Amino acid sequence: MATPDAQSFICRSGQLLERGRGVRFTVQHHGKITPAFVIRFEGKAHAYLNVCSHRSLELDWNEAEFFSAFGDDLLCATHGARYEPSSGACVGGPCRRAGLAKLAIIETQDGVYLDSMDDVHLAKR
Ligand code: FES
């Protein structure tokens, strides 16, 4: 695990409420700018590429809203694929067992940071 630095800062920890709105950000993934998001579930922050495994569309219902009405799943707005919030695994709908791509993050007392990965880097804001 790398030491977080300002270059990998995604958001303040307080921005992520349990099963609430997420925070969108972008990464360079294999050299391509790709949308991503982070949410909080069962007290822990989880980040994924914002790319549905069904048709490669972004999941949000409204900007940065990813949870289903009961807060149990992440739900794709387009055709209703459902993903388990802590793993990104497909749990229903047209994702057909293909999950979301999870990103490694580090959460400190004050912030959430993208952990270093070979093929994923935070895109410039
Ligand atoms: S694009 Fe997400 S369910 Fe079809």
Coordinates of N, CA and C and ligand atoms in Angstrom, one line a residue:
M1 N 0.8 -1.2 0.0 CA 0.0 0.0 0.0 C 0.9 1.2 0.0
A2 N 0.6 2.1 -0.9 CA 1.4 3.3 -1.0 C 1.0 4.4 0.0
T3 N 1.8 5.3 0.3 CA 1.5 6.4 1.2 C 0.6 7.4 0.3
P4 N -0.5 7.8 0.8 CA -1.4 8.7 0.0 C -0.7 10.1 -0.1
D5 N -0.9 10.7 -1.3 CA -0.4 12.0 -1.5 C -1.5 12.9 -2.2
A6 N -1.2 14.1 -2.2 CA -2.2 15.1 -2.8 C -2.6 14.7 -4.2
Q7 N -1.7 14.1 -4.9 CA -2.0 13.8 -6.3 C -3.0 12.6 -6.5
S8 N -3.1 11.9 -5.4 CA -4.1 10.8 -5.5 C -5.4 11.0 -4.7
F9 N -5.6 12.2 -4.3 CA -6.7 12.6 -3.4 C -8.0 12.5 -4.3
I10 N -9.0 11.8 -3.8 CA -10.3 11.7 -4.5 C -11.3 12.7 -3.8
C11 N -11.5 12.5 -2.5 CA -12.5 13.4 -1.8 C -12.2 13.3 -0.3
R12 N -12.9 14.2 0.4 CA -12.8 14.1 1.9 C -13.7 12.9 2.3
S13 N -13.3 12.3 3.4 CA -14.0 11.2 4.0 C -15.5 11.6 4.3
G14 N -15.6 12.8 4.8 CA -17.0 13.3 5.2 C -17.9 13.4 4.1
Q15 N -17.4 13.5 2.9 CA -18.3 13.6 1.7 C -19.1 12.3 1.4
L16 N -18.6 11.2 2.0 CA -19.3 9.9 1.7 C -20.1 9.5 2.9
L17 N -21.4 9.6 2.7 CA -22.3 9.2 3.7 C -22.7 7.7 3.5
E18 N -23.0 7.0 4.5 CA -23.4 5.6 4.4 C -24.6 5.4 3.5
R19 N -24.4 4.6 2.4 CA -25.4 4.4 1.4 C -26.0 5.6 0.8
G20 N -25.2 6.7 0.8 CA -25.7 8.0 0.3 C -25.1 8.2 -1.1
R21 N -25.1 9.5 -1.5 CA -24.5 9.9 -2.8 C -23.0 9.5 -2.8
G22 N -22.5 9.2 -3.9 CA -21.1 8.9 -4.1 C -20.4 10.1 -4.6
V23 N -19.2 10.0 -4.9 CA -18.3 11.0 -5.5 C -17.8 10.5 -6.8
R24 N -18.0 11.2 -7.9 CA -17.5 10.9 -9.2 C -16.1 11.4 -9.4
F25 N -15.2 10.7 -10.1 CA -13.9 11.2 -10.4 C -13.5 10.5 -11.7
T26 N -12.4 10.8 -12.3 CA -12.0 10.1 -13.5 C -10.6 9.6 -13.3
V27 N -10.3 8.5 -14.0 CA -9.0 7.9 -13.9 C -8.5 7.7 -15.4
Q28 N -7.2 7.6 -15.5 CA -6.5 7.1 -16.7 C -6.5 5.6 -16.6
H29 N -7.2 4.9 -17.4 CA -7.2 3.4 -17.3 C -6.7 2.9 -18.6
H30 N -5.6 2.2 -18.6 CA -4.9 1.8 -19.9 C -4.8 3.0 -20.8
G31 N -4.5 4.2 -20.3 CA -4.3 5.3 -21.2 C -5.5 6.0 -21.6
K32 N -6.7 5.6 -21.1 CA -7.9 6.2 -21.6 C -8.6 6.8 -20.4
I33 N -9.2 8.0 -20.5 CA -9.9 8.7 -19.4 C -11.2 7.9 -19.2
T34 N -11.4 7.5 -18.0 CA -12.5 6.6 -17.7 C -13.2 7.1 -16.4
P35 N -14.6 7.2 -16.4 CA -15.3 7.6 -15.2 C -15.2 6.6 -14.1
A36 N -15.2 7.1 -12.9 CA -15.1 6.2 -11.7 C -15.9 6.8 -10.6
F37 N -16.2 6.1 -9.6 CA -16.9 6.7 -8.4 C -16.5 5.9 -7.1
V38 N -16.8 6.6 -6.1 CA -16.6 6.0 -4.7 C -17.8 6.2 -3.9
I39 N -18.2 5.2 -3.1 CA -19.3 5.2 -2.2 C -18.9 4.7 -0.9
R40 N -19.8 4.9 0.1 CA -19.6 4.3 1.4 C -20.7 3.2 1.7
F41 N -20.2 2.0 2.1 CA -21.1 0.9 2.4 C -20.6 0.2 3.6
E42 N -21.5 0.0 4.6 CA -21.1 -0.6 5.9 C -19.8 0.0 6.5
G43 N -19.8 1.3 6.4 CA -18.7 2.0 7.0 C -17.4 2.2 6.2
K44 N -17.3 1.5 5.1 CA -16.1 1.5 4.4 C -16.3 2.1 3.0
A45 N -15.3 2.8 2.5 CA -15.3 3.4 1.2 C -14.9 2.3 0.1
H46 N -15.6 2.3 -1.0 CA -15.4 1.4 -2.1 C -15.4 2.2 -3.4
A47 N -14.5 1.9 -4.3 CA -14.4 2.7 -5.5 C -14.4 1.7 -6.7
Y48 N -15.1 2.1 -7.8 CA -15.2 1.3 -9.0 C -15.1 2.2 -10.2
L49 N -14.7 1.6 -11.3 CA -14.9 2.3 -12.6 C -16.4 2.4 -12.8
N50 N -16.8 3.6 -13.3 CA -18.2 3.8 -13.5 C -18.6 3.3 -14.9
V51 N -18.5 2.0 -15.1 CA -18.7 1.3 -16.3 C -19.5 0.0 -16.1
C52 N -20.8 0.0 -16.5 CA -21.6 -1.1 -16.3 C -21.1 -2.3 -17.1
S53 N -21.1 -3.5 -16.6 CA -20.6 -4.6 -17.3 C -21.5 -5.1 -18.4
H54 N -22.7 -4.5 -18.4 CA -23.7 -4.9 -19.5 C -23.4 -4.2 -20.8
R55 N -23.4 -2.9 -20.8 CA -23.2 -2.1 -22.0 C -22.2 -1.0 -21.9
S56 N -21.4 -1.1 -20.9 CA -20.3 -0.1 -20.7 C -20.8 1.3 -20.5
L57 N -22.0 1.5 -20.0 CA -22.5 2.8 -19.7 C -22.3 3.2 -18.2
E58 N -22.4 4.5 -17.9 CA -22.3 4.9 -16.5 C -23.5 4.5 -15.8
L59 N -23.4 4.2 -14.5 CA -24.5 3.7 -13.7 C -25.4 4.7 -13.1
D60 N -25.0 5.9 -12.8 CA -25.7 6.8 -12.0 C -27.2 7.0 -12.4
W61 N -28.1 7.1 -11.4 CA -29.5 7.5 -11.6 C -29.5 9.0 -11.9
N62 N -29.1 9.7 -10.9 CA -28.8 11.1 -11.1 C -27.3 11.2 -10.8
E63 N -26.7 12.4 -11.0 CA -25.3 12.4 -10.8 C -24.9 12.0 -9.4
A64 N -24.0 11.0 -9.4 CA -23.4 10.4 -8.2 C -24.4 9.6 -7.3
E65 N -25.6 9.3 -7.9 CA -26.5 8.4 -7.1 C -26.4 7.0 -7.7
F66 N -26.0 6.1 -6.9 CA -25.7 4.7 -7.4 C -26.5 3.7 -6.6
F67 N -27.0 4.0 -5.4 CA -27.6 3.0 -4.6 C -29.1 2.8 -5.0
S68 N -29.6 1.5 -4.9 CA -31.0 1.2 -5.1 C -31.8 1.9 -4.0
A69 N -33.1 1.9 -4.1 CA -34.0 2.6 -3.2 C -33.7 2.1 -1.7
F70 N -33.4 0.8 -1.5 CA -33.2 0.3 -0.2 C -31.8 0.4 0.3
G71 N -30.9 0.8 -0.6 CA -29.5 1.0 -0.2 C -28.7 -0.3 -0.1
D72 N -29.3 -1.4 -0.7 CA -28.6 -2.7 -0.6 C -27.7 -3.0 -1.8
D73 N -28.0 -2.4 -2.9 CA -27.2 -2.7 -4.1 C -26.8 -1.4 -4.8
L74 N -25.8 -1.5 -5.7 CA -25.6 -0.5 -6.6 C -26.4 -0.8 -7.9
L75 N -27.1 0.1 -8.4 CA -28.0 -0.2 -9.5 C -27.7 0.6 -10.7
C76 N -27.7 0.0 -11.9 CA -27.4 0.7 -13.1 C -28.7 1.3 -13.6
A77 N -28.7 2.6 -13.9 CA -29.9 3.3 -14.3 C -30.5 2.8 -15.6
T78 N -29.7 2.3 -16.5 CA -30.1 2.0 -17.8 C -31.0 0.8 -18.0
H79 N -30.5 -0.4 -17.5 CA -31.3 -1.6 -17.6 C -31.4 -2.4 -16.3
G80 N -31.0 -1.8 -15.2 CA -31.2 -2.3 -13.9 C -30.3 -3.4 -13.4
A81 N -29.1 -3.5 -14.0 CA -28.1 -4.4 -13.4 C -27.8 -4.0 -12.0
R82 N -27.7 -5.0 -11.1 CA -27.5 -4.8 -9.7 C -26.1 -5.4 -9.2
Y83 N -25.4 -4.6 -8.5 CA -24.1 -5.0 -8.0 C -24.0 -4.9 -6.5
E84 N -23.2 -5.9 -5.9 CA -23.0 -5.9 -4.5 C -22.1 -4.7 -4.1
P85 N -22.4 -3.8 -3.2 CA -21.6 -2.6 -3.0 C -20.2 -2.8 -2.5
S86 N -19.9 -3.9 -1.8 CA -18.6 -4.0 -1.2 C -17.6 -4.8 -2.1
S87 N -18.2 -5.5 -3.1 CA -17.3 -6.2 -4.0 C -17.5 -5.9 -5.5
G88 N -18.6 -5.3 -5.8 CA -18.9 -5.0 -7.2 C -19.4 -6.2 -8.0
A89 N -19.7 -7.3 -7.3 CA -20.1 -8.5 -7.9 C -21.6 -8.3 -8.4
C90 N -21.9 -8.9 -9.6 CA -23.2 -8.8 -10.2 C -24.1 -9.7 -9.3
V91 N -25.3 -9.1 -8.9 CA -26.2 -9.9 -8.1 C -27.6 -9.9 -8.7
G92 N -27.7 -9.4 -9.9 CA -29.0 -9.5 -10.6 C -29.0 -8.6 -11.8
G93 N -30.0 -8.9 -12.7 CA -30.1 -8.1 -13.9 C -29.2 -8.5 -15.0
P94 N -29.0 -7.7 -16.0 CA -28.3 -8.1 -17.2 C -26.8 -8.1 -17.1
C95 N -26.2 -8.0 -16.0 CA -24.8 -8.0 -15.9 C -24.3 -9.5 -16.0
R96 N -25.1 -10.4 -15.8 CA -24.8 -11.8 -16.0 C -23.5 -12.3 -15.4
R97 N -23.4 -12.1 -14.1 CA -22.2 -12.5 -13.3 C -20.9 -11.7 -13.6
A98 N -21.0 -10.7 -14.5 CA -19.8 -9.9 -14.7 C -19.9 -8.7 -13.7
G99 N -18.9 -8.5 -12.9 CA -19.0 -7.4 -11.9 C -18.4 -6.1 -12.4
L100 N -18.4 -5.2 -11.4 CA -17.8 -3.9 -11.7 C -16.3 -4.0 -11.5
A101 N -15.5 -3.2 -12.1 CA -14.0 -3.2 -11.9 C -13.7 -2.3 -10.6
K102 N -13.2 -3.0 -9.6 CA -12.9 -2.3 -8.4 C -11.6 -1.7 -8.4
L103 N -11.5 -0.5 -7.8 CA -10.3 0.3 -7.7 C -9.7 0.2 -6.3
A104 N -8.4 0.2 -6.2 CA -7.8 0.2 -4.8 C -7.8 1.6 -4.3
I105 N -8.3 1.8 -3.1 CA -8.2 3.1 -2.5 C -7.7 3.0 -1.1
I106 N -7.3 4.1 -0.5 CA -6.9 4.2 0.8 C -7.7 5.3 1.5
E107 N -8.2 5.0 2.7 CA -9.0 6.0 3.4 C -8.2 6.3 4.7
T108 N -7.9 7.6 4.9 CA -7.3 8.1 6.1 C -8.4 8.8 6.9
Q109 N -8.0 9.4 8.0 CA -9.0 10.1 8.8 C -9.7 11.2 8.1
D110 N -9.0 11.8 7.1 CA -9.6 13.0 6.5 C -9.9 12.8 5.0
G111 N -9.4 11.8 4.4 CA -9.6 11.7 2.9 C -9.5 10.3 2.3
V112 N -10.0 10.2 1.1 CA -10.0 9.0 0.3 C -9.1 9.2 -0.8
Y113 N -8.2 8.3 -1.0 CA -7.1 8.4 -2.0 C -7.1 7.2 -2.9
L114 N -6.8 7.4 -4.2 CA -6.6 6.2 -5.1 C -5.2 5.6 -4.8
D115 N -5.2 4.3 -4.6 CA -3.9 3.6 -4.3 C -3.2 3.4 -5.6
S116 N -2.0 3.3 -5.6 CA -1.2 3.1 -6.8 C -1.5 1.8 -7.4
M117 N -1.9 1.8 -8.7 CA -2.1 0.5 -9.5 C -1.3 0.7 -10.8
D118 N -0.8 -0.3 -11.4 CA 0.0 -0.2 -12.6 C -0.8 0.5 -13.7
D119 N -2.0 0.1 -13.9 CA -2.7 0.6 -15.1 C -3.8 1.7 -14.8
V120 N -3.9 2.1 -13.6 CA -4.9 3.1 -13.2 C -4.3 4.3 -12.5
H121 N -4.5 5.5 -13.0 CA -4.0 6.7 -12.3 C -5.1 7.7 -12.3
L122 N -5.1 8.6 -11.3 CA -6.1 9.6 -11.2 C -5.9 10.6 -12.4
A123 N -7.0 10.9 -13.1 CA -6.9 11.9 -14.2 C -6.8 13.3 -13.6
K124 N -6.2 14.2 -14.3 CA -6.1 15.5 -13.9 C -7.4 16.2 -13.8
R125 N -7.7 17.0 -12.8 CA -9.0 17.7 -12.7 C -8.9 19.0 -13.3
Ligands
FES1 S1 -26.0 -0.7 -19.3 FE1 -26.2 -1.1 -17.2 S2 -27.8 -2.6 -17.1 FE2 -27.5 -2.2 -19.2

